[in-house]
Amino acid sequence: MGTAAVVIAIVMAQLVAAQPAAAVAISPNAFVSLHVVSTPNPTLNCASNEVMIGIHFAQGKATCAQLNFGYRVASTIIDPSGFGSTQVSSNPSMHGCPTSYLIQGINLQSEYLTCVSLRDSVGNALDLTAFVHDGRGNDGTQSTIYGINNPRMHVCGVNLAMKGVHRSQNDLFCAG
């Protein structure tokens, strides 16, 4: 191989290496080891390696799920409530996390959301490909599907996590 060909091969390899990692879909069973968290203060937060999959506003409790397969949080942002906040549904209007982000925490007074994006074990961004507007209150999925009965709460279905929430209607927008 001539010198010019070697230089071209090196430049091409550098260009490929400089490209951002491709986004990949979240695998089934990505969210495991479900448990209930509660808080004496206004903020409900899942641990740093978890996402929120359900909430019981009246009791100040949430169901969190640990990330599986070496998935990890890539970035964390706060999405404020009110004017200018991210909306994930128009029926009803529902506060949620921006594209590619899931809820990890919620302030029960201000309704600010702690939102996280995820990466897989090799650094690829995880792409949310499934979206479910999960009914209001008792019409939505209940935590009993995970064996969580005390308290029973509105949760996202299997392989999904919370992306948006409408507090007064106990309505969830789920993604995975």
PDB file of N, CA and C in Angstrom, residues 75-80 84-89 94-105 112-118 126-128 131 161-165 173 175:
ATOM      1  N   SER A  75     -26.580  11.636  31.373  1.00  0.00           N
ATOM      2  CA  SER A  75     -26.681  13.037  31.774  1.00  0.00           C
ATOM      3  C   SER A  75     -27.970  13.243  32.574  1.00  0.00           C
ATOM      4  N   THR A  76     -27.952  14.284  33.385  1.00  0.00           N
ATOM      5  CA  THR A  76     -29.078  14.619  34.248  1.00  0.00           C
ATOM      6  C   THR A  76     -29.431  16.086  34.032  1.00  0.00           C
ATOM      7  N   ILE A  77     -30.722  16.363  33.895  1.00  0.00           N
ATOM      8  CA  ILE A  77     -31.190  17.745  33.783  1.00  0.00           C
ATOM      9  C   ILE A  77     -32.398  17.928  34.693  1.00  0.00           C
ATOM     10  N   ILE A  78     -32.724  19.155  34.982  1.00  0.00           N
ATOM     11  CA  ILE A  78     -33.946  19.491  35.727  1.00  0.00           C
ATOM     12  C   ILE A  78     -34.900  20.165  34.749  1.00  0.00           C
ATOM     13  N   ASP A  79     -36.124  19.657  34.663  1.00  0.00           N
ATOM     14  CA  ASP A  79     -37.136  20.272  33.809  1.00  0.00           C
ATOM     15  C   ASP A  79     -38.157  20.950  34.725  1.00  0.00           C
ATOM     16  N   PRO A  80     -38.210  22.289  34.712  1.00  0.00           N
ATOM     17  CA  PRO A  80     -39.135  23.003  35.605  1.00  0.00           C
ATOM     18  C   PRO A  80     -40.588  22.824  35.167  1.00  0.00           C
ATOM     19  N   GLY A  84     -43.049  26.973  29.664  1.00  0.00           N
ATOM     20  CA  GLY A  84     -41.756  26.606  29.119  1.00  0.00           C
ATOM     21  C   GLY A  84     -41.296  25.204  29.464  1.00  0.00           C
ATOM     22  N   SER A  85     -42.075  24.492  30.267  1.00  0.00           N
ATOM     23  CA  SER A  85     -41.677  23.129  30.614  1.00  0.00           C
ATOM     24  C   SER A  85     -41.942  22.195  29.439  1.00  0.00           C
ATOM     25  N   THR A  86     -41.279  21.058  29.438  1.00  0.00           N
ATOM     26  CA  THR A  86     -41.467  20.064  28.381  1.00  0.00           C
ATOM     27  C   THR A  86     -42.834  19.421  28.528  1.00  0.00           C
ATOM     28  N   GLN A  87     -43.552  19.306  27.424  1.00  0.00           N
ATOM     29  CA  GLN A  87     -44.862  18.645  27.406  1.00  0.00           C
ATOM     30  C   GLN A  87     -44.726  17.362  26.593  1.00  0.00           C
ATOM     31  N   VAL A  88     -45.227  16.253  27.133  1.00  0.00           N
ATOM     32  CA  VAL A  88     -45.110  14.966  26.432  1.00  0.00           C
ATOM     33  C   VAL A  88     -46.451  14.465  25.915  1.00  0.00           C
ATOM     34  N   SER A  89     -47.516  15.157  26.243  1.00  0.00           N
ATOM     35  CA  SER A  89     -48.843  14.749  25.786  1.00  0.00           C
ATOM     36  C   SER A  89     -49.716  15.991  25.700  1.00  0.00           C
ATOM     37  N   MET A  94     -49.384  17.299  29.599  1.00  0.00           N
ATOM     38  CA  MET A  94     -48.660  16.573  30.632  1.00  0.00           C
ATOM     39  C   MET A  94     -47.191  16.976  30.646  1.00  0.00           C
ATOM     40  N   HIS A  95     -46.715  17.354  31.844  1.00  0.00           N
ATOM     41  CA  HIS A  95     -45.319  17.715  32.042  1.00  0.00           C
ATOM     42  C   HIS A  95     -44.461  16.452  31.977  1.00  0.00           C
ATOM     43  N   GLY A  96     -43.345  16.548  31.274  1.00  0.00           N
ATOM     44  CA  GLY A  96     -42.464  15.393  31.175  1.00  0.00           C
ATOM     45  C   GLY A  96     -41.041  15.788  30.854  1.00  0.00           C
ATOM     46  N   CYS A  97     -40.247  14.785  30.625  1.00  0.00           N
ATOM     47  CA  CYS A  97     -38.838  14.978  30.292  1.00  0.00           C
ATOM     48  C   CYS A  97     -38.665  15.136  28.786  1.00  0.00           C
ATOM     49  N   PRO A  98     -37.607  15.840  28.376  1.00  0.00           N
ATOM     50  CA  PRO A  98     -37.346  16.033  26.949  1.00  0.00           C
ATOM     51  C   PRO A  98     -37.060  14.707  26.229  1.00  0.00           C
ATOM     52  N   THR A  99     -36.945  14.779  24.923  1.00  0.00           N
ATOM     53  CA  THR A  99     -36.621  13.628  24.077  1.00  0.00           C
ATOM     54  C   THR A  99     -35.427  12.863  24.649  1.00  0.00           C
ATOM     55  N   SER A 100     -35.539  11.542  24.699  1.00  0.00           N
ATOM     56  CA  SER A 100     -34.481  10.629  25.156  1.00  0.00           C
ATOM     57  C   SER A 100     -34.204  10.680  26.655  1.00  0.00           C
ATOM     58  N   TYR A 101     -35.060  11.314  27.430  1.00  0.00           N
ATOM     59  CA  TYR A 101     -34.880  11.384  28.881  1.00  0.00           C
ATOM     60  C   TYR A 101     -36.054  10.715  29.593  1.00  0.00           C
ATOM     61  N   LEU A 102     -35.765  10.131  30.780  1.00  0.00           N
ATOM     62  CA  LEU A 102     -36.767   9.511  31.649  1.00  0.00           C
ATOM     63  C   LEU A 102     -36.727  10.178  33.015  1.00  0.00           C
ATOM     64  N   ILE A 103     -37.796  10.036  33.785  1.00  0.00           N
ATOM     65  CA  ILE A 103     -37.867  10.641  35.115  1.00  0.00           C
ATOM     66  C   ILE A 103     -37.083   9.804  36.122  1.00  0.00           C
ATOM     67  N   GLN A 104     -36.229  10.494  36.894  1.00  0.00           N
ATOM     68  CA  GLN A 104     -35.517   9.856  38.002  1.00  0.00           C
ATOM     69  C   GLN A 104     -35.992  10.423  39.333  1.00  0.00           C
ATOM     70  N   GLY A 105     -36.565  11.623  39.309  1.00  0.00           N
ATOM     71  CA  GLY A 105     -37.034  12.243  40.537  1.00  0.00           C
ATOM     72  C   GLY A 105     -38.069  13.312  40.250  1.00  0.00           C
ATOM     73  N   TYR A 112     -40.975  20.100  39.708  1.00  0.00           N
ATOM     74  CA  TYR A 112     -39.783  20.032  38.874  1.00  0.00           C
ATOM     75  C   TYR A 112     -39.418  18.568  38.722  1.00  0.00           C
ATOM     76  N   LEU A 113     -38.979  18.185  37.524  1.00  0.00           N
ATOM     77  CA  LEU A 113     -38.588  16.797  37.261  1.00  0.00           C
ATOM     78  C   LEU A 113     -37.076  16.695  37.136  1.00  0.00           C
ATOM     79  N   THR A 114     -36.502  15.667  37.746  1.00  0.00           N
ATOM     80  CA  THR A 114     -35.115  15.300  37.498  1.00  0.00           C
ATOM     81  C   THR A 114     -35.160  14.262  36.387  1.00  0.00           C
ATOM     82  N   CYS A 115     -34.551  14.581  35.252  1.00  0.00           N
ATOM     83  CA  CYS A 115     -34.619  13.735  34.061  1.00  0.00           C
ATOM     84  C   CYS A 115     -33.233  13.216  33.721  1.00  0.00           C
ATOM     85  N   VAL A 116     -33.174  11.955  33.277  1.00  0.00           N
ATOM     86  CA  VAL A 116     -31.893  11.341  32.927  1.00  0.00           C
ATOM     87  C   VAL A 116     -31.949  10.709  31.545  1.00  0.00           C
ATOM     88  N   SER A 117     -30.840  10.818  30.821  1.00  0.00           N
ATOM     89  CA  SER A 117     -30.672  10.052  29.588  1.00  0.00           C
ATOM     90  C   SER A 117     -29.769   8.874  29.934  1.00  0.00           C
ATOM     91  N   LEU A 118     -29.837   7.814  29.135  1.00  0.00           N
ATOM     92  CA  LEU A 118     -29.126   6.580  29.460  1.00  0.00           C
ATOM     93  C   LEU A 118     -28.157   6.173  28.359  1.00  0.00           C
ATOM     94  N   LEU A 126     -29.004   5.334  24.591  1.00  0.00           N
ATOM     95  CA  LEU A 126     -30.180   4.472  24.504  1.00  0.00           C
ATOM     96  C   LEU A 126     -31.343   5.290  23.972  1.00  0.00           C
ATOM     97  N   ASP A 127     -31.983   4.781  22.956  1.00  0.00           N
ATOM     98  CA  ASP A 127     -33.062   5.456  22.259  1.00  0.00           C
ATOM     99  C   ASP A 127     -34.406   4.946  22.766  1.00  0.00           C
ATOM    100  N   LEU A 128     -35.283   5.841  23.149  1.00  0.00           N
ATOM    101  CA  LEU A 128     -36.627   5.447  23.571  1.00  0.00           C
ATOM    102  C   LEU A 128     -37.457   5.169  22.320  1.00  0.00           C
ATOM    103  N   PHE A 131     -43.651   4.087  23.460  1.00  0.00           N
ATOM    104  CA  PHE A 131     -44.306   5.153  24.221  1.00  0.00           C
ATOM    105  C   PHE A 131     -45.739   4.731  24.527  1.00  0.00           C
ATOM    106  N   ALA A 161     -40.569   3.025  31.674  1.00  0.00           N
ATOM    107  CA  ALA A 161     -40.319   3.899  32.815  1.00  0.00           C
ATOM    108  C   ALA A 161     -41.055   5.217  32.577  1.00  0.00           C
ATOM    109  N   MET A 162     -41.198   6.008  33.640  1.00  0.00           N
ATOM    110  CA  MET A 162     -41.933   7.269  33.534  1.00  0.00           C
ATOM    111  C   MET A 162     -41.157   8.299  32.719  1.00  0.00           C
ATOM    112  N   LYS A 163     -41.874   8.910  31.794  1.00  0.00           N
ATOM    113  CA  LYS A 163     -41.337  10.018  30.999  1.00  0.00           C
ATOM    114  C   LYS A 163     -42.116  11.299  31.289  1.00  0.00           C
ATOM    115  N   GLY A 164     -43.392  11.153  31.697  1.00  0.00           N
ATOM    116  CA  GLY A 164     -44.235  12.299  32.002  1.00  0.00           C
ATOM    117  C   GLY A 164     -45.276  11.941  33.030  1.00  0.00           C
ATOM    118  N   VAL A 165     -45.848  12.986  33.657  1.00  0.00           N
ATOM    119  CA  VAL A 165     -46.835  12.755  34.711  1.00  0.00           C
ATOM    120  C   VAL A 165     -47.814  13.934  34.772  1.00  0.00           C
ATOM    121  N   PHE A 173     -47.140   9.059  31.429  1.00  0.00           N
ATOM    122  CA  PHE A 173     -46.661   8.856  30.073  1.00  0.00           C
ATOM    123  C   PHE A 173     -45.386   8.049  30.226  1.00  0.00           C
ATOM    124  N   ALA A 175     -42.213   5.360  28.723  1.00  0.00           N
ATOM    125  CA  ALA A 175     -41.363   5.103  27.552  1.00  0.00           C
ATOM    126  C   ALA A 175     -40.331   4.047  27.893  1.00  0.00           C
TER     127      ALA A 175
END
